[in-house]
Amino acid sequence: MMQENLQVEIEVNQMKLSIDPRQYKIETKYKCWQSDKDFISYIQLKDESRVLLTDFEDIQITPYHSGTYQGVYITYQKARNTSASLRTFYLIDTTTNELMLRLMTLQEDKNIQEIAWPSPLETHDGYSVLPYRQGILLPHDEKMSLKLPFNGQFCSAAAYLSMLGSVEKDGAVLMINETPWDSRYEVKQLFEKEEARLQFIQLPSLGKMRYRRDLRYVFFANGDYNTLAKYYRGYLKEKGQLRTLKEKTVALPQIEELVKCSFVHTGIKTYVQPTSRFYDANNPKKNNHLTSFAQRANELETYQKMGMKHLYLHLDGWGIAYDNGHPDVMPINEQAGGIEGMKALETKVHELGYLFGIHDQYRDYYHLAKTYNREFALQDVSGNHYEHANWAGGVQNYLCASVAKDYVKRNFEKLKGYDIGLDGAYLDVFTCNELDECANVNHLMTRKDCAMYREQCFQYLVANQIMPSSEEVNEWAMNTLVFCHYAPYEFQMYENGKAAGIGIPLFNLVYHDCVVIPWMMDKPSDDYMLYALLNGGAPYFKRDAAYPNIDGAFTKGLVPLEQQKKRCEIVSQFHQKVAGVEMVSHEFIDDTFRKQKTVFENGMAVMIDLDQGTYEIVSK
């Protein structure tokens, strides 16, 4: 068991670091941050048992000094139930006074499921800052239930940004996850203490911990979520992960037109396979319907007659059917008009001065795909393949991202050969769903590799003058991604408009000038047009739901198109003024959180009142 009196104190630049194998404490000039005294970091094994770090029999603390860091590392060896040995580092950056936390596995154990490390910091007042979708604040003293998608994995919709934060009345801390690919986070609320805890969880990569995990804690004397967002933006800029729309426009000049556009999301062919969970045996017409390319062209002519000058058409189901047969989506749907019909639609789109893009999918790997081969489906370390039948195409696995770009190139070269000119393309789920890993030795892939392979698909589009888009946003893709389907507040994904926490434009405070985000314009509860303005985003003119009550598209709160046209004009005019411009700040004007304001770098600002349904746009 743990030896007694293993404690170390280090003072650097008026900062004091106190460490023992169970907890750590760092005293800055303005606040003392203490790890949770009741929490002991642990290794979770696959049989659901736990090995606490204090269960190790041999624990040694060693001083660490370099030209830029001072601190200690702790070595943990010899514990029952695990062959693993670990080393943790607690280091003060002598240049920045930031705390660097590192975890290394000296000896692997194939039975490790995850490692809960480091111990979470205690909280006493204020709120947590989470990068969950657009961003949320969680008051520390409020009882609420929060269920994170994808089990809280970083690099998914659970975390557009690789950071967490805590803001209290006497200080704030930004917790940067520098190695986010194989990690997740949890929010634990201690209702009896009216406190919350933010916990990092480290995951194996292909069954092993493999590499050093790094976290960086930055401390502030005062500030709020704006402070954390702006520091994090500077951190990303140093890493070369902040490529603006202006820079992207050099390769893709049609971005200048995109920022003027309202968005139309619609489709051609729907066919729900009998094996799909969406198959409705009692209403066969819901499972199979078709709209021709010619009819979609006529609709666009109608929109122009209404006065819609700038539109981006996002087209679903142009191949076999929506969410069917991927990655073998072709041939172009014959019933709808085939190659000539789709070419005629593309020609009409451009004659009207609009932009044209398509939906495509390179993760869902359907058994009915013409070239389906289980060999290229994701395989876990036990040799199993993920399988489900959630979507219209029926039974599927997941395609290993290592071969995704080859399919992208094959399909888009065919479209090029048909002389169908695309302005944009939407590669579904890449920036929304978690990163994948594949244990097939013929195409071994880590989660970090997966991010690289997915981005290669976007890079292929850029090289062919096609603007890349995906379902949501994520920082790993921001050097190439131009726009997305949405990057919403979490409450916008529910018909009742309710979700845990308080929505904030955290992602936009970091990345607003780097991407075009279309916003929902319905009125299911609040008027979502106000959020579009607040975020300086583009508007949806028409958005057809691919699936009922999924994807934040619901039946109530729909706005007639004539009325929506006027609303789109307001949002689009403002978007043109602030697209590619940094969002400088966001604030809640009163304690109700119903009055909000954002300010942009060019002096433009917008204030909204959700209770009154009003807005005010001002400029210097």
Coordinates of C-alpha atoms in Angstrom, one line a residue:
M1 CA 0.0 0.0 0.0
M2 CA 0.9 3.7 -0.3
Q3 CA 3.9 4.8 1.8
E4 CA 3.4 7.5 4.4
N5 CA 4.8 11.0 4.2
L6 CA 5.2 11.1 0.4
Q7 CA 4.7 14.8 0.1
V8 CA 6.5 17.5 -1.9
E9 CA 6.2 21.3 -2.0
I10 CA 7.8 23.4 -4.8
E11 CA 7.8 27.1 -5.1
V12 CA 8.2 28.7 -8.6
N13 CA 7.6 32.3 -9.6
Q14 CA 5.4 33.0 -6.5
M15 CA 3.5 29.8 -7.2
K16 CA 3.4 26.9 -4.7
L17 CA 2.8 23.4 -5.8
S18 CA 2.0 20.8 -3.1
I19 CA 1.7 17.1 -4.2
D20 CA 1.3 13.7 -2.7
P21 CA 0.2 10.5 -4.5
R22 CA -3.5 11.2 -3.6
Q23 CA -4.0 14.9 -4.4
Y24 CA -2.4 18.1 -5.5
K25 CA -2.8 21.8 -4.7
I26 CA -1.5 24.8 -6.5
E27 CA -1.4 28.2 -4.8
T28 CA -1.3 31.2 -7.2
K29 CA -0.9 34.8 -6.2
Y30 CA -4.7 35.1 -6.1
K31 CA -6.3 31.8 -5.4
C32 CA -5.6 28.2 -4.1
W33 CA -6.8 25.4 -6.4
Q34 CA -7.2 22.1 -4.6
S35 CA -7.9 18.7 -6.1
D36 CA -10.9 16.9 -4.7
K37 CA -9.9 15.5 -1.3
D38 CA -12.5 12.7 -1.6
F39 CA -11.3 11.5 -5.0
I40 CA -8.5 9.1 -5.8
S41 CA -7.5 8.6 -9.4
Y42 CA -8.0 5.1 -10.6
I43 CA -7.5 2.5 -13.4
Q44 CA -10.8 1.1 -14.6
L45 CA -10.4 -2.5 -15.7
K46 CA -12.5 -4.3 -18.3
D47 CA -14.1 -6.5 -15.6
E48 CA -15.4 -3.2 -14.1
S49 CA -13.0 -3.5 -11.1
R50 CA -10.8 -0.5 -10.1
V51 CA -7.2 -0.1 -9.1
L52 CA -6.7 3.1 -7.1
L53 CA -3.4 4.8 -7.6
T54 CA -2.9 4.5 -3.8
D55 CA -3.2 0.7 -4.2
F56 CA 0.3 0.6 -5.7
E57 CA 2.9 -0.8 -3.4
D58 CA 5.9 1.0 -4.8
I59 CA 5.3 4.8 -5.2
Q60 CA 8.2 7.2 -5.7
I61 CA 8.3 10.9 -6.1
T62 CA 11.2 12.4 -8.0
P63 CA 12.1 16.0 -8.6
Y64 CA 12.0 17.2 -12.3
H65 CA 13.9 20.3 -13.6
S66 CA 14.4 21.4 -17.2
G67 CA 15.1 24.7 -18.9
T68 CA 11.4 25.5 -18.9
Y69 CA 9.7 23.3 -16.3
Q70 CA 10.0 22.6 -12.6
G71 CA 8.1 20.0 -10.6
V72 CA 8.0 16.4 -9.8
Y73 CA 7.0 13.0 -11.3
I74 CA 5.4 10.2 -9.4
T75 CA 6.1 6.5 -10.4
Y76 CA 3.4 3.9 -9.5
Q77 CA 4.5 0.2 -9.6
K78 CA 3.3 -3.1 -8.3
A79 CA -0.4 -3.4 -7.7
R80 CA -2.8 -6.3 -7.4
N81 CA -5.1 -7.0 -10.3
T82 CA -3.0 -5.1 -12.9
S83 CA 0.4 -5.5 -14.5
A84 CA 0.4 -1.7 -15.3
S85 CA 2.9 0.8 -14.0
L86 CA 2.3 4.5 -14.4
R87 CA 4.1 7.8 -14.1
T88 CA 2.4 11.1 -13.6
F89 CA 4.0 14.6 -13.9
Y90 CA 3.1 17.8 -12.1
L91 CA 5.1 20.6 -13.6
I92 CA 5.1 24.4 -13.5
D93 CA 5.9 26.1 -16.8
T94 CA 8.5 28.7 -15.6
T95 CA 7.7 30.9 -18.6
T96 CA 3.9 31.1 -18.3
N97 CA 3.2 29.9 -14.8
E98 CA 0.9 27.3 -16.2
L99 CA 0.5 23.8 -14.7
M100 CA 1.4 20.9 -17.0
L101 CA 0.0 17.5 -16.1
R102 CA 1.3 14.4 -17.8
L103 CA 0.4 10.7 -17.6
M104 CA 2.7 7.9 -19.0
T105 CA 2.2 4.2 -18.9
L106 CA 5.6 2.5 -18.2
Q107 CA 4.1 -1.0 -18.3
E108 CA 1.0 -1.8 -20.4
D109 CA -2.0 -3.8 -19.3
K110 CA -4.4 -5.0 -22.0
N111 CA -7.2 -5.1 -19.4
I112 CA -7.3 -1.3 -18.9
Q113 CA -10.6 0.1 -20.0
E114 CA -9.8 3.7 -19.0
I115 CA -7.8 5.8 -16.5
A116 CA -9.6 8.5 -14.5
W117 CA -6.8 11.0 -14.0
P118 CA -6.0 13.6 -12.9
S119 CA -8.2 14.2 -9.8
P120 CA -10.8 16.9 -10.5
L121 CA -10.4 20.3 -9.0
E122 CA -12.8 21.3 -6.2
T123 CA -15.4 24.0 -7.0
H124 CA -17.2 26.2 -4.5
D125 CA -19.2 28.7 -6.5
G126 CA -19.5 30.0 -10.0
Y127 CA -19.9 27.7 -13.0
S128 CA -18.2 25.2 -15.3
V129 CA -17.6 25.9 -18.9
L130 CA -18.2 23.0 -21.3
P131 CA -17.5 22.8 -25.1
Y132 CA -20.6 20.7 -25.6
R133 CA -21.8 21.7 -29.0
Q134 CA -21.8 25.5 -29.2
G135 CA -21.1 25.7 -25.5
I136 CA -22.8 25.6 -22.1
L137 CA -22.4 26.9 -18.6
L138 CA -23.2 24.7 -15.7
P139 CA -23.8 26.6 -12.5
H140 CA -22.0 24.6 -9.7
D141 CA -24.9 24.9 -7.3
E142 CA -27.7 24.0 -9.6
K143 CA -29.1 20.4 -9.6
M144 CA -29.3 19.2 -13.1
S145 CA -28.8 16.1 -15.2
L146 CA -26.4 16.2 -18.1
K147 CA -26.1 13.3 -20.6
L148 CA -23.2 13.8 -22.9
P149 CA -23.3 12.3 -26.4
F150 CA -20.6 9.8 -27.5
N151 CA -19.9 9.2 -23.8
G152 CA -18.2 12.7 -23.6
Q153 CA -15.5 11.9 -26.0
F154 CA -13.3 14.8 -27.2
C155 CA -13.3 15.5 -30.9
S156 CA -17.0 14.8 -31.1
A157 CA -20.3 16.8 -30.6
A158 CA -19.6 16.4 -26.9
A159 CA -16.5 18.7 -27.3
Y160 CA -16.1 20.9 -30.3
L161 CA -13.1 22.3 -28.5
S162 CA -10.5 20.4 -26.5
M163 CA -10.9 22.3 -23.2
L164 CA -12.9 22.6 -20.0
G165 CA -13.1 25.5 -17.7
S166 CA -14.2 26.6 -14.2
V167 CA -15.1 30.2 -13.2
E168 CA -15.4 31.3 -9.6
K169 CA -15.7 34.6 -7.9
D170 CA -12.1 34.8 -7.0
G171 CA -10.5 33.2 -10.1
A172 CA -10.8 31.0 -13.1
V173 CA -9.0 28.1 -14.6
L174 CA -8.8 26.9 -18.3
M175 CA -8.0 23.2 -18.6
I176 CA -6.6 22.4 -22.1
N177 CA -6.5 18.8 -23.3
E178 CA -3.4 18.8 -25.5
T179 CA -3.8 15.1 -26.5
P180 CA -7.6 14.9 -27.0
W181 CA -7.9 11.9 -29.4
D182 CA -8.2 9.1 -26.8
S183 CA -10.0 10.8 -24.0
R184 CA -13.3 11.9 -22.7
Y185 CA -14.8 13.9 -19.9
E186 CA -17.5 13.6 -17.2
V187 CA -19.4 16.1 -15.2
K188 CA -20.0 14.9 -11.6
Q189 CA -22.4 17.0 -9.5
L190 CA -22.2 16.7 -5.7
F191 CA -25.7 17.8 -4.8
E192 CA -25.1 17.5 -1.1
K193 CA -22.2 19.9 -1.4
E194 CA -23.8 22.0 -4.2
E195 CA -20.6 21.6 -6.2
A196 CA -19.6 20.1 -9.6
R197 CA -16.5 18.3 -10.7
L198 CA -15.0 18.1 -14.2
Q199 CA -13.2 14.8 -14.7
F200 CA -10.8 13.9 -17.5
I201 CA -10.8 10.2 -18.5
Q202 CA -7.9 8.7 -20.5
L203 CA -8.8 5.9 -23.0
P204 CA -6.6 3.2 -24.5
S205 CA -5.6 3.5 -28.2
L206 CA -6.0 0.1 -29.9
G207 CA -5.9 -1.6 -26.5
K208 CA -2.9 0.2 -25.1
M209 CA -2.3 3.6 -23.4
R210 CA 0.6 4.0 -25.9
Y211 CA 1.7 7.6 -25.5
R212 CA 2.0 10.4 -23.1
R213 CA -1.2 12.3 -22.2
D214 CA -0.8 16.0 -21.7
L215 CA -3.1 18.6 -20.0
R216 CA -2.3 22.3 -19.5
Y217 CA -4.0 24.3 -16.7
V218 CA -4.0 28.1 -17.1
F219 CA -5.0 30.2 -14.1
F220 CA -6.6 33.7 -14.0
A221 CA -7.1 36.2 -11.2
N222 CA -10.5 37.1 -12.6
G223 CA -12.5 36.8 -15.8
D224 CA -15.3 34.7 -17.3
Y225 CA -15.9 32.3 -20.1
N226 CA -14.9 35.0 -22.6
T227 CA -11.5 35.2 -20.9
L228 CA -11.1 31.4 -21.3
A229 CA -12.2 31.4 -24.9
K230 CA -9.9 34.2 -25.9
Y231 CA -6.9 32.6 -24.2
Y232 CA -7.7 29.3 -25.9
R233 CA -8.0 31.0 -29.3
G234 CA -4.5 32.4 -28.8
Y235 CA -3.3 28.9 -27.9
L236 CA -4.8 27.5 -31.1
K237 CA -3.2 30.3 -33.2
E238 CA 0.2 29.4 -31.8
K239 CA -0.4 25.8 -32.9
G240 CA -1.5 26.8 -36.5
Q241 CA -5.1 25.7 -35.9
L242 CA -6.7 29.0 -36.7
R243 CA -7.2 29.4 -40.4
T244 CA -9.7 32.2 -41.2
L245 CA -12.4 32.4 -44.0
K246 CA -10.3 35.1 -45.6
E247 CA -7.4 32.6 -45.9
K248 CA -9.6 29.8 -47.1
T249 CA -11.1 32.1 -49.8
V250 CA -7.8 32.2 -51.6
A251 CA -8.3 28.5 -52.7
L252 CA -12.1 28.7 -52.7
P253 CA -13.3 32.1 -54.1
Q254 CA -17.0 31.0 -54.0
I255 CA -16.9 31.6 -50.2
E256 CA -17.5 35.2 -51.0
E257 CA -20.9 34.2 -52.4
L258 CA -21.5 31.6 -49.7
V259 CA -21.5 34.3 -47.0
K260 CA -24.4 36.0 -48.8
C261 CA -26.5 32.9 -48.9
S262 CA -29.5 31.6 -47.1
F263 CA -29.6 27.8 -47.0
V264 CA -32.1 25.3 -48.6
H265 CA -31.8 21.7 -47.4
T266 CA -34.0 19.3 -49.3
G267 CA -33.8 15.9 -51.1
I268 CA -34.7 13.7 -54.0
K269 CA -35.2 10.1 -53.1
T270 CA -36.1 8.5 -49.7
Y271 CA -36.2 4.7 -49.3
V272 CA -36.3 3.1 -45.9
Q273 CA -35.1 -0.5 -45.9
P274 CA -37.3 -3.0 -44.0
T275 CA -34.4 -3.7 -41.6
S276 CA -34.2 0.0 -40.6
R277 CA -35.5 1.2 -37.2
F278 CA -37.4 3.9 -39.2
Y279 CA -39.3 1.5 -41.4
D280 CA -43.0 2.0 -40.9
A281 CA -45.0 -1.1 -41.8
N282 CA -48.3 0.6 -41.2
N283 CA -47.6 3.6 -43.5
P284 CA -45.7 2.3 -46.6
K285 CA -45.7 5.7 -48.3
K286 CA -43.5 7.1 -45.6
N287 CA -40.8 4.5 -46.5
N288 CA -40.6 5.4 -50.2
H289 CA -41.1 8.7 -51.9
L290 CA -39.4 10.7 -54.7
T291 CA -39.1 14.3 -55.9
S292 CA -37.6 14.8 -59.3
F293 CA -34.6 17.0 -60.1
A294 CA -36.9 19.0 -62.4
Q295 CA -39.3 19.7 -59.5
R296 CA -36.5 20.9 -57.3
A297 CA -35.3 23.2 -60.2
N298 CA -38.9 24.6 -60.4
E299 CA -38.9 25.3 -56.7
L300 CA -35.7 27.3 -57.0
E301 CA -37.2 29.4 -59.7
T302 CA -40.1 30.0 -57.4
Y303 CA -37.8 31.1 -54.6
Q304 CA -36.1 33.6 -57.0
K305 CA -39.4 35.0 -58.0
M306 CA -40.1 35.5 -54.3
G307 CA -37.0 37.7 -54.2
M308 CA -34.4 35.2 -52.8
K309 CA -31.2 36.5 -54.4
H310 CA -28.6 34.3 -52.8
L311 CA -29.2 30.6 -51.9
Y312 CA -27.1 27.5 -51.2
L313 CA -28.9 24.3 -52.2
H314 CA -27.9 21.2 -50.1
L315 CA -29.3 18.2 -51.9
D316 CA -29.9 14.8 -50.1
G317 CA -30.8 11.5 -51.8
W318 CA -29.5 12.3 -55.2
G319 CA -28.1 8.8 -55.7
I320 CA -29.8 5.4 -54.9
A321 CA -31.6 7.1 -52.0
Y322 CA -30.8 9.1 -48.9
D323 CA -28.6 7.1 -46.5
N324 CA -28.7 4.1 -48.8
G325 CA -25.8 2.1 -50.3
H326 CA -23.0 4.3 -49.1
P327 CA -20.2 4.5 -50.0
D328 CA -21.6 3.2 -53.3
V329 CA -24.2 6.0 -53.6
M330 CA -24.4 5.9 -57.4
P331 CA -25.9 5.6 -59.9
I332 CA -27.6 9.1 -59.9
N333 CA -31.2 8.4 -59.3
E334 CA -32.8 7.3 -62.6
Q335 CA -36.4 7.8 -61.4
A336 CA -35.7 11.4 -60.6
G337 CA -34.1 12.1 -64.0
G338 CA -30.7 10.4 -63.9
I339 CA -27.5 12.1 -65.0
E340 CA -29.2 14.5 -67.3
G341 CA -31.7 15.5 -64.7
M342 CA -29.1 16.2 -62.1
K343 CA -27.0 18.1 -64.6
A344 CA -30.0 20.2 -65.6
L345 CA -30.7 21.0 -61.9
E346 CA -27.0 22.1 -61.5
T347 CA -27.2 24.3 -64.6
K348 CA -30.5 25.9 -63.3
V349 CA -28.9 26.5 -59.9
H350 CA -26.1 28.4 -61.5
E351 CA -28.3 30.2 -64.0
L352 CA -30.2 31.6 -61.0
G353 CA -27.0 32.7 -59.4
Y354 CA -27.2 30.2 -56.6
L355 CA -24.7 27.7 -55.2
F356 CA -25.0 23.9 -55.4
G357 CA -23.9 21.2 -53.0
I358 CA -24.6 17.6 -52.2
H359 CA -24.9 15.2 -49.2
D360 CA -22.6 12.3 -49.1
Q361 CA -21.5 9.7 -46.5
Y362 CA -18.2 7.9 -45.9
R363 CA -18.6 6.5 -42.4
D364 CA -21.9 4.5 -42.5
Y365 CA -21.0 1.3 -44.4
Y366 CA -24.1 -0.4 -45.6
H367 CA -24.4 -4.2 -46.2
L368 CA -26.3 -3.4 -49.4
A369 CA -23.5 -1.3 -50.8
K370 CA -22.4 -2.8 -54.1
T371 CA -18.7 -3.2 -53.1
Y372 CA -19.4 -4.0 -49.4
N373 CA -16.7 -6.1 -47.9
R374 CA -16.5 -6.7 -44.2
E375 CA -12.7 -6.6 -44.5
F376 CA -12.9 -2.8 -44.7
A377 CA -15.3 -2.3 -41.8
L378 CA -14.1 -1.0 -38.5
Q379 CA -12.8 -3.8 -36.3
D380 CA -12.2 -3.5 -32.6
V381 CA -9.3 -5.1 -30.7
S382 CA -11.4 -8.2 -30.0
G383 CA -12.0 -8.7 -33.7
N384 CA -15.6 -7.5 -33.6
H385 CA -17.4 -5.2 -36.0
Y386 CA -19.8 -2.5 -35.0
E387 CA -23.2 -3.2 -36.5
H388 CA -26.6 -1.6 -36.3
A389 CA -29.6 -0.6 -38.5
N390 CA -30.4 2.9 -37.3
W391 CA -30.7 4.6 -40.6
A392 CA -32.7 4.3 -43.8
G393 CA -30.2 2.0 -45.5
G394 CA -30.6 -0.8 -43.0
V395 CA -27.9 -3.0 -41.6
Q396 CA -24.5 -1.4 -41.6
N397 CA -21.0 -1.3 -40.1
Y398 CA -18.6 1.6 -40.1
L399 CA -16.2 2.2 -42.9
C400 CA -12.5 2.4 -41.8
A401 CA -11.6 6.1 -42.5
S402 CA -8.2 4.9 -43.8
V403 CA -10.0 4.0 -47.1
A404 CA -12.6 6.8 -47.1
K405 CA -10.7 9.3 -49.3
D406 CA -10.3 6.6 -52.0
Y407 CA -14.1 6.3 -52.2
V408 CA -14.5 10.1 -52.1
K409 CA -12.1 10.5 -55.0
R410 CA -13.8 7.7 -57.0
N411 CA -17.3 9.2 -56.6
F412 CA -16.4 12.8 -57.1
E413 CA -14.3 12.0 -60.2
K414 CA -17.4 10.3 -61.6
L415 CA -19.5 13.4 -61.0
K416 CA -16.8 15.5 -62.6
G417 CA -16.9 13.2 -65.6
Y418 CA -20.7 13.8 -65.8
D419 CA -19.9 17.6 -66.0
I420 CA -21.8 18.2 -62.8
G421 CA -20.2 21.3 -61.2
L422 CA -20.3 21.4 -57.4
D423 CA -19.7 24.4 -55.2
G424 CA -19.8 22.5 -52.0
A425 CA -20.1 18.9 -50.6
Y426 CA -21.3 17.7 -47.2
L427 CA -19.5 14.7 -45.8
D428 CA -21.9 13.5 -43.2
V429 CA -21.1 12.9 -39.5
F430 CA -17.3 13.4 -39.8
T431 CA -17.2 16.4 -37.4
C432 CA -20.1 15.2 -35.2
N433 CA -19.5 11.6 -34.3
E434 CA -16.6 10.4 -32.3
L435 CA -13.2 9.5 -33.8
D436 CA -12.9 5.8 -34.8
E437 CA -10.1 3.3 -34.4
C438 CA -9.6 0.1 -36.3
A439 CA -7.6 -2.9 -35.3
N440 CA -7.5 -4.7 -38.6
V441 CA -3.8 -5.2 -39.3
N442 CA -4.3 -4.5 -43.0
H443 CA -5.5 -0.9 -42.3
L444 CA -4.6 -0.3 -38.7
M445 CA -5.9 3.1 -37.5
T446 CA -5.8 5.1 -34.3
R447 CA -8.3 7.8 -33.4
K448 CA -5.7 10.4 -34.2
D449 CA -5.2 8.7 -37.6
C450 CA -8.9 8.9 -38.1
A451 CA -9.0 12.6 -37.7
M452 CA -6.2 12.9 -40.3
Y453 CA -7.9 10.6 -42.8
R454 CA -11.2 12.4 -42.4
E455 CA -9.5 15.7 -43.0
Q456 CA -7.8 14.3 -46.1
C457 CA -11.3 13.9 -47.5
F458 CA -12.0 17.6 -47.0
Q459 CA -8.6 18.4 -48.4
Y460 CA -9.4 16.5 -51.6
L461 CA -12.5 18.6 -52.0
V462 CA -10.6 21.9 -51.5
A463 CA -8.0 20.8 -54.1
N464 CA -11.0 20.3 -56.5
Q465 CA -12.4 23.8 -55.8
I466 CA -15.3 22.3 -53.7
M467 CA -16.1 23.8 -50.4
P468 CA -16.1 21.1 -47.7
S469 CA -18.9 20.8 -45.1
S470 CA -19.9 18.3 -42.5
E471 CA -22.7 17.8 -39.9
E472 CA -21.2 19.9 -37.2
V473 CA -17.8 21.5 -36.4
N474 CA -14.7 20.4 -34.5
E475 CA -11.3 22.0 -34.1
W476 CA -9.4 19.2 -35.7
A477 CA -11.1 20.0 -39.0
M478 CA -11.0 23.8 -38.9
N479 CA -8.1 24.3 -41.2
T480 CA -10.2 22.9 -44.1
L481 CA -13.9 23.0 -43.1
V482 CA -15.7 26.0 -44.7
F483 CA -19.2 25.5 -43.4
C484 CA -21.4 22.9 -41.7
H485 CA -25.0 21.7 -41.3
Y486 CA -25.2 23.5 -37.9
A487 CA -23.3 24.1 -34.8
P488 CA -26.2 24.6 -32.4
Y489 CA -26.8 25.1 -28.8
E490 CA -27.8 21.8 -27.2
F491 CA -31.3 22.9 -26.4
Q492 CA -32.0 23.4 -30.1
M493 CA -31.8 19.7 -30.6
Y494 CA -35.0 19.1 -28.5
E495 CA -38.5 20.0 -29.5
N496 CA -39.3 21.3 -26.0
G497 CA -36.2 23.5 -26.2
K498 CA -34.9 22.3 -22.8
A499 CA -31.5 21.0 -21.9
A500 CA -29.1 21.2 -19.1
G501 CA -27.1 24.3 -18.5
I502 CA -27.1 27.8 -20.1
G503 CA -26.2 28.1 -23.8
I504 CA -23.2 30.3 -24.7
P505 CA -21.5 30.9 -28.1
L506 CA -18.2 29.4 -26.8
F507 CA -17.2 27.9 -30.1
N508 CA -17.9 31.1 -32.0
L509 CA -15.9 33.1 -29.5
V510 CA -12.9 31.0 -30.7
Y511 CA -13.7 30.2 -34.3
H512 CA -16.4 32.6 -35.7
D513 CA -14.1 34.1 -38.3
C514 CA -13.1 30.7 -39.6
V515 CA -16.3 29.1 -40.7
V516 CA -19.9 29.7 -42.0
I517 CA -22.5 28.3 -39.7
P518 CA -26.2 28.1 -40.8
W519 CA -28.7 28.6 -38.1
M520 CA -32.2 27.3 -37.5
M521 CA -34.9 29.9 -38.1
D522 CA -38.0 28.2 -36.6
K523 CA -40.0 29.3 -33.5
P524 CA -40.5 26.1 -31.5
S525 CA -40.4 28.0 -28.3
D526 CA -38.0 31.0 -28.5
D527 CA -37.5 32.6 -31.9
Y528 CA -34.4 30.9 -33.2
M529 CA -33.8 33.8 -35.6
L530 CA -32.5 35.8 -32.6
Y531 CA -29.8 33.2 -32.0
A532 CA -28.8 33.3 -35.6
L533 CA -28.3 37.1 -35.3
L534 CA -26.6 36.8 -31.9
N535 CA -24.1 34.4 -33.4
G536 CA -23.5 36.3 -36.6
G537 CA -24.5 33.2 -38.6
A538 CA -26.2 32.4 -41.9
P539 CA -30.0 31.6 -42.1
Y540 CA -31.9 28.5 -43.1
F541 CA -34.6 29.5 -45.6
K542 CA -36.0 25.9 -45.9
R543 CA -34.9 22.8 -44.0
D544 CA -36.5 19.5 -44.7
A545 CA -35.9 16.9 -42.0
A546 CA -34.3 13.7 -43.2
Y547 CA -35.8 11.8 -40.3
P548 CA -38.8 12.8 -38.1
N549 CA -37.9 14.4 -34.8
I550 CA -34.2 13.9 -35.4
D551 CA -31.5 16.4 -36.3
G552 CA -33.2 19.3 -34.4
A553 CA -36.0 19.5 -37.1
F554 CA -39.5 19.4 -35.6
T555 CA -43.0 20.0 -36.7
K556 CA -43.9 22.9 -34.5
G557 CA -42.7 26.4 -34.9
L558 CA -42.4 26.3 -38.7
V559 CA -42.5 29.7 -40.3
P560 CA -44.3 30.3 -43.7
L561 CA -41.8 30.9 -46.5
E562 CA -42.9 34.4 -47.3
Q563 CA -42.3 35.4 -43.7
Q564 CA -39.1 33.4 -43.6
K565 CA -37.8 35.3 -46.6
K566 CA -38.0 38.6 -44.8
R567 CA -36.4 37.1 -41.7
C568 CA -33.6 35.6 -43.8
E569 CA -32.8 38.9 -45.4
I570 CA -32.3 40.5 -42.0
V571 CA -30.0 37.6 -40.8
S572 CA -28.1 37.4 -44.1
Q573 CA -27.5 41.2 -44.3
F574 CA -26.0 41.0 -40.8
H575 CA -24.0 37.9 -41.6
Q576 CA -22.4 39.6 -44.6
K577 CA -21.1 42.3 -42.3
V578 CA -19.6 40.0 -39.7
A579 CA -18.7 36.8 -41.6
G580 CA -15.0 36.2 -41.3
V581 CA -14.8 38.7 -38.4
E582 CA -13.8 37.6 -34.9
M583 CA -16.5 37.5 -32.2
V584 CA -14.9 39.6 -29.5
S585 CA -17.3 39.0 -26.6
H586 CA -20.7 37.7 -25.4
E587 CA -22.6 38.8 -22.3
F588 CA -25.8 38.2 -20.5
I589 CA -27.3 41.7 -19.9
D590 CA -29.4 40.7 -16.9
D591 CA -29.7 37.7 -14.5
T592 CA -32.5 36.1 -16.5
F593 CA -30.1 35.1 -19.3
R594 CA -32.9 36.2 -21.7
K595 CA -31.2 39.3 -22.8
Q596 CA -27.8 38.8 -24.5
K597 CA -25.3 40.8 -26.5
T598 CA -22.4 39.9 -28.8
V599 CA -19.7 42.2 -30.1
F600 CA -17.5 41.7 -33.2
E601 CA -14.0 42.9 -34.0
N602 CA -15.3 45.4 -36.7
G603 CA -17.5 47.2 -34.1
M604 CA -20.7 45.5 -35.0
A605 CA -22.9 44.4 -32.1
V606 CA -26.3 42.8 -31.7
M607 CA -28.5 42.6 -28.6
I608 CA -31.5 40.2 -28.3
D609 CA -34.4 40.0 -25.9
L610 CA -35.8 36.5 -26.0
D611 CA -38.9 37.3 -23.9
Q612 CA -39.9 40.2 -26.1
G613 CA -38.7 38.5 -29.4
T614 CA -36.7 41.7 -30.3
Y615 CA -33.2 42.5 -31.5
E616 CA -31.1 45.6 -32.0
I617 CA -28.1 45.8 -34.3
V618 CA -25.6 48.6 -33.7
S619 CA -22.2 49.6 -35.1
K620 CA -19.6 52.1 -34.1

